[in-house]
Amino acid sequence: MAGLVSNKNGFLVLVSSPSGGGKTTIIKKIIETNTDNFKYSISLTTRNKRDGEVDGKDYWFVDNKTFQEKIDSDQLLEYENVHGNCYGTPKGPIMEWISNGNVVFMDVDVLGALSIRKKYPEKSVLIFLAPPDLEILEERLKGRSTETREQIQIRMERVKKEMELSKEFDHIIINNEIDETVNSVLSIIQKRIS
């Protein structure tokens, strides 16, 4: 896959899923094996760092004041408040990567993906990773051990809205098995490049 993107063909791959749906895992697996022309946009967030997360690798962890300054100075491509925390996408690196012909992966909320597509319809591909079923999704969230029972309930209530909005995406993939999902995403990218 590496080396297939020319300078004129850079684009965004906007990957969304419900919380716990595996979007970060899938993107990281793809990036690990395709480093030449694939880039991963690291989001800013005001949420607390989870065990094992690294600032600048998993997210840029910032306070509310810094996040608001980024909004005010038009440094974010998109931003959303999700489950009481702010998430946003830094604009600068993405614009540079696209102009250099890279495929830029973004791990974004459903509303964020739709917002970006409105701004860049010709430069974006929207992929929604759907859980095999809601019970499996809830088990994944519980297995992370990072949220309270109440937080998990809030996330599960949001899933219905996200599943409804996923109908506006270009592709919906059932994320049942990691390697199959990775191959499905790569196949979508290959068709876009060809």
PDB file of C-alpha atoms in Angstrom:
ATOM      1  CA  MET A   1       0.000   0.000   0.000  1.00  0.00           C
ATOM      2  CA  ALA A   2       2.877   2.377   0.745  1.00  0.00           C
ATOM      3  CA  GLY A   3       3.988   4.673  -2.033  1.00  0.00           C
ATOM      4  CA  LEU A   4       0.657   4.646  -3.883  1.00  0.00           C
ATOM      5  CA  VAL A   5      -0.415   8.209  -3.093  1.00  0.00           C
ATOM      6  CA  SER A   6       0.701  11.040  -5.353  1.00  0.00           C
ATOM      7  CA  ASN A   7       1.081  14.638  -4.171  1.00  0.00           C
ATOM      8  CA  LYS A   8      -2.309  15.548  -5.627  1.00  0.00           C
ATOM      9  CA  ASN A   9      -4.266  12.736  -3.982  1.00  0.00           C
ATOM     10  CA  GLY A  10      -3.978  13.286  -0.249  1.00  0.00           C
ATOM     11  CA  PHE A  11      -7.236  12.698   1.616  1.00  0.00           C
ATOM     12  CA  LEU A  12      -8.815  12.111   5.009  1.00  0.00           C
ATOM     13  CA  VAL A  13     -10.029   8.753   6.286  1.00  0.00           C
ATOM     14  CA  LEU A  14     -12.505   9.614   9.030  1.00  0.00           C
ATOM     15  CA  VAL A  15     -13.058   6.563  11.230  1.00  0.00           C
ATOM     16  CA  SER A  16     -15.891   6.655  13.738  1.00  0.00           C
ATOM     17  CA  SER A  17     -17.554   4.166  16.031  1.00  0.00           C
ATOM     18  CA  PRO A  18     -19.400   4.185  19.302  1.00  0.00           C
ATOM     19  CA  SER A  19     -17.132   4.496  22.332  1.00  0.00           C
ATOM     20  CA  GLY A  20     -15.382   1.138  22.742  1.00  0.00           C
ATOM     21  CA  GLY A  21     -16.078   0.260  19.101  1.00  0.00           C
ATOM     22  CA  GLY A  22     -12.401  -0.236  18.234  1.00  0.00           C
ATOM     23  CA  LYS A  23     -11.625   2.743  15.993  1.00  0.00           C
ATOM     24  CA  THR A  24      -8.319   3.591  17.702  1.00  0.00           C
ATOM     25  CA  THR A  25      -7.187  -0.045  17.704  1.00  0.00           C
ATOM     26  CA  ILE A  26      -7.939  -0.452  13.980  1.00  0.00           C
ATOM     27  CA  ILE A  27      -6.227   2.796  12.977  1.00  0.00           C
ATOM     28  CA  LYS A  28      -3.094   2.035  15.013  1.00  0.00           C
ATOM     29  CA  LYS A  29      -2.858  -1.453  13.474  1.00  0.00           C
ATOM     30  CA  ILE A  30      -3.070   0.056   9.967  1.00  0.00           C
ATOM     31  CA  ILE A  31      -0.516   2.785  10.709  1.00  0.00           C
ATOM     32  CA  GLU A  32       1.961   0.255  12.183  1.00  0.00           C
ATOM     33  CA  THR A  33       2.299  -1.533   8.849  1.00  0.00           C
ATOM     34  CA  ASN A  34       1.859   1.377   6.408  1.00  0.00           C
ATOM     35  CA  THR A  35       4.064   4.209   7.579  1.00  0.00           C
ATOM     36  CA  ASP A  36       5.214   5.807   4.299  1.00  0.00           C
ATOM     37  CA  ASN A  37       2.105   7.672   3.201  1.00  0.00           C
ATOM     38  CA  PHE A  38      -0.261   7.082   6.113  1.00  0.00           C
ATOM     39  CA  LYS A  39      -0.509   9.620   8.923  1.00  0.00           C
ATOM     40  CA  TYR A  40      -2.522   9.586  12.137  1.00  0.00           C
ATOM     41  CA  SER A  41      -4.013  12.771  13.470  1.00  0.00           C
ATOM     42  CA  ILE A  42      -3.747  12.970  17.246  1.00  0.00           C
ATOM     43  CA  SER A  43      -6.708  14.731  18.831  1.00  0.00           C
ATOM     44  CA  LEU A  44      -6.718  17.224  21.677  1.00  0.00           C
ATOM     45  CA  THR A  45      -8.872  16.399  24.670  1.00  0.00           C
ATOM     46  CA  THR A  46      -9.761  17.869  28.028  1.00  0.00           C
ATOM     47  CA  ARG A  47     -10.491  14.449  29.530  1.00  0.00           C
ATOM     48  CA  ASN A  48      -8.175  12.865  32.071  1.00  0.00           C
ATOM     49  CA  LYS A  49      -5.429  10.575  30.870  1.00  0.00           C
ATOM     50  CA  ARG A  50      -6.184   6.854  31.270  1.00  0.00           C
ATOM     51  CA  ASP A  51      -3.589   4.399  32.585  1.00  0.00           C
ATOM     52  CA  GLY A  52      -1.002   3.690  29.909  1.00  0.00           C
ATOM     53  CA  GLU A  53      -1.884   6.665  27.707  1.00  0.00           C
ATOM     54  CA  VAL A  54       0.914   8.965  26.601  1.00  0.00           C
ATOM     55  CA  ASP A  55       0.534  12.690  25.952  1.00  0.00           C
ATOM     56  CA  GLY A  56       1.300  13.384  22.287  1.00  0.00           C
ATOM     57  CA  LYS A  57       0.884   9.741  21.312  1.00  0.00           C
ATOM     58  CA  ASP A  58      -2.681   8.827  22.286  1.00  0.00           C
ATOM     59  CA  TYR A  59      -4.039  12.373  22.671  1.00  0.00           C
ATOM     60  CA  TRP A  60      -2.789  15.841  23.399  1.00  0.00           C
ATOM     61  CA  PHE A  61      -4.142  16.308  26.920  1.00  0.00           C
ATOM     62  CA  VAL A  62      -4.972  19.959  27.589  1.00  0.00           C
ATOM     63  CA  ASP A  63      -6.993  21.977  30.079  1.00  0.00           C
ATOM     64  CA  ASN A  64     -10.251  23.762  29.217  1.00  0.00           C
ATOM     65  CA  LYS A  65      -8.540  27.149  28.869  1.00  0.00           C
ATOM     66  CA  THR A  66      -6.002  25.857  26.331  1.00  0.00           C
ATOM     67  CA  PHE A  67      -8.739  24.076  24.398  1.00  0.00           C
ATOM     68  CA  GLN A  68     -10.803  27.269  24.198  1.00  0.00           C
ATOM     69  CA  GLU A  69      -7.734  29.219  23.008  1.00  0.00           C
ATOM     70  CA  LYS A  70      -7.341  26.703  20.145  1.00  0.00           C
ATOM     71  CA  ILE A  71     -10.996  27.247  19.175  1.00  0.00           C
ATOM     72  CA  ASP A  72     -10.693  31.037  19.379  1.00  0.00           C
ATOM     73  CA  SER A  73      -7.573  31.100  17.193  1.00  0.00           C
ATOM     74  CA  ASP A  74      -9.129  28.768  14.549  1.00  0.00           C
ATOM     75  CA  GLN A  75      -6.525  26.047  15.105  1.00  0.00           C
ATOM     76  CA  LEU A  76      -9.038  23.184  15.189  1.00  0.00           C
ATOM     77  CA  LEU A  77     -10.521  21.485  12.146  1.00  0.00           C
ATOM     78  CA  GLU A  78     -13.471  20.343  14.254  1.00  0.00           C
ATOM     79  CA  TYR A  79     -14.357  19.950  17.908  1.00  0.00           C
ATOM     80  CA  GLU A  80     -17.110  18.376  19.965  1.00  0.00           C
ATOM     81  CA  ASN A  81     -18.141  17.977  23.573  1.00  0.00           C
ATOM     82  CA  VAL A  82     -18.601  14.267  24.135  1.00  0.00           C
ATOM     83  CA  HIS A  83     -19.623  12.825  27.497  1.00  0.00           C
ATOM     84  CA  GLY A  84     -18.648  16.068  29.248  1.00  0.00           C
ATOM     85  CA  ASN A  85     -15.160  16.313  27.731  1.00  0.00           C
ATOM     86  CA  CYS A  86     -13.952  18.320  24.745  1.00  0.00           C
ATOM     87  CA  TYR A  87     -12.238  16.644  21.788  1.00  0.00           C
ATOM     88  CA  GLY A  88     -10.774  18.451  18.802  1.00  0.00           C
ATOM     89  CA  THR A  89      -8.603  17.962  15.752  1.00  0.00           C
ATOM     90  CA  PRO A  90      -5.567  20.233  15.204  1.00  0.00           C
ATOM     91  CA  LYS A  91      -5.799  21.758  11.728  1.00  0.00           C
ATOM     92  CA  GLY A  92      -2.156  22.579  10.868  1.00  0.00           C
ATOM     93  CA  PRO A  93      -0.585  19.113  10.535  1.00  0.00           C
ATOM     94  CA  ILE A  94      -3.576  17.725   8.637  1.00  0.00           C
ATOM     95  CA  MET A  95      -3.543  20.429   5.977  1.00  0.00           C
ATOM     96  CA  GLU A  96       0.204  19.929   5.493  1.00  0.00           C
ATOM     97  CA  TRP A  97      -0.113  16.137   5.227  1.00  0.00           C
ATOM     98  CA  ILE A  98      -2.929  16.342   2.683  1.00  0.00           C
ATOM     99  CA  SER A  99      -1.010  18.827   0.550  1.00  0.00           C
ATOM    100  CA  ASN A 100       1.925  16.380   0.611  1.00  0.00           C
ATOM    101  CA  GLY A 101      -0.290  13.569  -0.733  1.00  0.00           C
ATOM    102  CA  ASN A 102      -0.717  11.566   2.463  1.00  0.00           C
ATOM    103  CA  VAL A 103      -3.656   9.461   3.594  1.00  0.00           C
ATOM    104  CA  VAL A 104      -4.580  10.997   6.957  1.00  0.00           C
ATOM    105  CA  PHE A 105      -6.451   8.839   9.451  1.00  0.00           C
ATOM    106  CA  MET A 106      -8.647  10.529  11.995  1.00  0.00           C
ATOM    107  CA  ASP A 107     -10.288   8.855  14.969  1.00  0.00           C
ATOM    108  CA  VAL A 108     -13.335  11.080  15.381  1.00  0.00           C
ATOM    109  CA  ASP A 109     -16.778  11.184  16.884  1.00  0.00           C
ATOM    110  CA  VAL A 110     -19.673  10.690  14.431  1.00  0.00           C
ATOM    111  CA  LEU A 111     -20.672  14.361  14.540  1.00  0.00           C
ATOM    112  CA  GLY A 112     -17.058  15.430  14.052  1.00  0.00           C
ATOM    113  CA  ALA A 113     -16.731  13.222  10.969  1.00  0.00           C
ATOM    114  CA  LEU A 114     -19.890  14.645   9.432  1.00  0.00           C
ATOM    115  CA  SER A 115     -18.720  18.175  10.226  1.00  0.00           C
ATOM    116  CA  ILE A 116     -15.351  17.621   8.524  1.00  0.00           C
ATOM    117  CA  ARG A 117     -17.011  16.118   5.450  1.00  0.00           C
ATOM    118  CA  LYS A 118     -19.103  19.285   5.043  1.00  0.00           C
ATOM    119  CA  LYS A 119     -15.863  21.309   4.917  1.00  0.00           C
ATOM    120  CA  TYR A 120     -13.876  18.855   2.762  1.00  0.00           C
ATOM    121  CA  PRO A 121     -16.327  16.673   0.796  1.00  0.00           C
ATOM    122  CA  GLU A 122     -13.867  15.821  -1.991  1.00  0.00           C
ATOM    123  CA  LYS A 123     -11.025  15.041   0.400  1.00  0.00           C
ATOM    124  CA  SER A 124     -12.754  12.742   2.894  1.00  0.00           C
ATOM    125  CA  VAL A 125     -13.910   9.148   3.198  1.00  0.00           C
ATOM    126  CA  LEU A 126     -16.171   8.303   6.155  1.00  0.00           C
ATOM    127  CA  ILE A 127     -15.973   4.819   7.663  1.00  0.00           C
ATOM    128  CA  PHE A 128     -18.170   3.740  10.566  1.00  0.00           C
ATOM    129  CA  LEU A 129     -17.113   0.722  12.615  1.00  0.00           C
ATOM    130  CA  ALA A 130     -20.265  -0.863  13.979  1.00  0.00           C
ATOM    131  CA  PRO A 131     -20.143  -3.262  16.917  1.00  0.00           C
ATOM    132  CA  PRO A 132     -21.235  -6.868  16.243  1.00  0.00           C
ATOM    133  CA  ASP A 133     -23.984  -6.221  18.807  1.00  0.00           C
ATOM    134  CA  LEU A 134     -24.654  -3.906  21.741  1.00  0.00           C
ATOM    135  CA  GLU A 135     -23.885  -6.527  24.400  1.00  0.00           C
ATOM    136  CA  ILE A 136     -20.370  -6.990  23.022  1.00  0.00           C
ATOM    137  CA  LEU A 137     -19.898  -3.213  22.929  1.00  0.00           C
ATOM    138  CA  GLU A 138     -20.988  -2.870  26.560  1.00  0.00           C
ATOM    139  CA  GLU A 139     -18.616  -5.676  27.567  1.00  0.00           C
ATOM    140  CA  ARG A 140     -15.736  -3.905  25.778  1.00  0.00           C
ATOM    141  CA  LEU A 141     -16.498  -0.718  27.709  1.00  0.00           C
ATOM    142  CA  LYS A 142     -16.656  -2.592  31.016  1.00  0.00           C
ATOM    143  CA  GLY A 143     -13.430  -4.404  30.125  1.00  0.00           C
ATOM    144  CA  ARG A 144     -11.559  -1.110  29.765  1.00  0.00           C
ATOM    145  CA  SER A 145     -12.231  -0.411  33.478  1.00  0.00           C
ATOM    146  CA  THR A 146     -11.920   3.326  32.815  1.00  0.00           C
ATOM    147  CA  GLU A 147     -15.503   4.450  33.352  1.00  0.00           C
ATOM    148  CA  THR A 148     -18.065   4.166  36.108  1.00  0.00           C
ATOM    149  CA  ARG A 149     -21.274   2.204  35.596  1.00  0.00           C
ATOM    150  CA  GLU A 150     -23.094   5.533  35.098  1.00  0.00           C
ATOM    151  CA  GLN A 151     -20.578   6.692  32.462  1.00  0.00           C
ATOM    152  CA  ILE A 152     -20.959   3.407  30.594  1.00  0.00           C
ATOM    153  CA  GLN A 153     -24.747   3.837  30.660  1.00  0.00           C
ATOM    154  CA  ILE A 154     -24.415   7.354  29.197  1.00  0.00           C
ATOM    155  CA  ARG A 155     -22.159   6.027  26.442  1.00  0.00           C
ATOM    156  CA  MET A 156     -24.589   3.207  25.651  1.00  0.00           C
ATOM    157  CA  GLU A 157     -27.499   5.655  25.410  1.00  0.00           C
ATOM    158  CA  ARG A 158     -25.534   7.667  22.831  1.00  0.00           C
ATOM    159  CA  VAL A 159     -24.959   4.558  20.673  1.00  0.00           C
ATOM    160  CA  LYS A 160     -28.500   4.656  19.220  1.00  0.00           C
ATOM    161  CA  LYS A 161     -27.925   8.195  17.921  1.00  0.00           C
ATOM    162  CA  GLU A 162     -24.500   7.238  16.520  1.00  0.00           C
ATOM    163  CA  MET A 163     -25.889   4.154  14.772  1.00  0.00           C
ATOM    164  CA  GLU A 164     -28.618   6.268  13.173  1.00  0.00           C
ATOM    165  CA  LEU A 165     -26.090   8.885  11.974  1.00  0.00           C
ATOM    166  CA  SER A 166     -23.811   6.155  10.585  1.00  0.00           C
ATOM    167  CA  LYS A 167     -26.263   5.827   7.679  1.00  0.00           C
ATOM    168  CA  GLU A 168     -24.742   9.072   6.354  1.00  0.00           C
ATOM    169  CA  PHE A 169     -21.261   7.491   6.152  1.00  0.00           C
ATOM    170  CA  ASP A 170     -19.677   6.176   2.961  1.00  0.00           C
ATOM    171  CA  HIS A 171     -18.951   2.745   4.467  1.00  0.00           C
ATOM    172  CA  ILE A 172     -20.155   0.754   7.464  1.00  0.00           C
ATOM    173  CA  ILE A 173     -17.993  -2.152   8.605  1.00  0.00           C
ATOM    174  CA  ILE A 174     -19.017  -4.605  11.333  1.00  0.00           C
ATOM    175  CA  ASN A 175     -15.948  -4.665  13.586  1.00  0.00           C
ATOM    176  CA  ASN A 176     -16.078  -8.279  14.657  1.00  0.00           C
ATOM    177  CA  GLU A 177     -12.479  -9.374  14.060  1.00  0.00           C
ATOM    178  CA  ILE A 178      -9.503  -6.992  13.971  1.00  0.00           C
ATOM    179  CA  ASP A 179      -7.638  -8.363  10.942  1.00  0.00           C
ATOM    180  CA  GLU A 180     -10.811  -8.562   8.839  1.00  0.00           C
ATOM    181  CA  THR A 181     -11.700  -4.988   9.740  1.00  0.00           C
ATOM    182  CA  VAL A 182      -8.182  -3.760   8.941  1.00  0.00           C
ATOM    183  CA  ASN A 183      -8.326  -5.480   5.545  1.00  0.00           C
ATOM    184  CA  SER A 184     -11.750  -3.962   4.825  1.00  0.00           C
ATOM    185  CA  VAL A 185     -10.483  -0.459   5.611  1.00  0.00           C
ATOM    186  CA  LEU A 186      -7.354  -0.974   3.493  1.00  0.00           C
ATOM    187  CA  SER A 187      -9.508  -2.201   0.606  1.00  0.00           C
ATOM    188  CA  ILE A 188     -11.585   0.999   0.757  1.00  0.00           C
ATOM    189  CA  ILE A 189      -8.415   3.098   0.694  1.00  0.00           C
ATOM    190  CA  GLN A 190      -6.960   1.086  -2.206  1.00  0.00           C
ATOM    191  CA  LYS A 191     -10.100   1.735  -4.275  1.00  0.00           C
ATOM    192  CA  ARG A 192      -9.912   5.462  -3.503  1.00  0.00           C
ATOM    193  CA  ILE A 193      -6.235   5.630  -4.516  1.00  0.00           C
ATOM    194  CA  SER A 194      -6.664   3.583  -7.708  1.00  0.00           C
TER     195      SER A 194
END
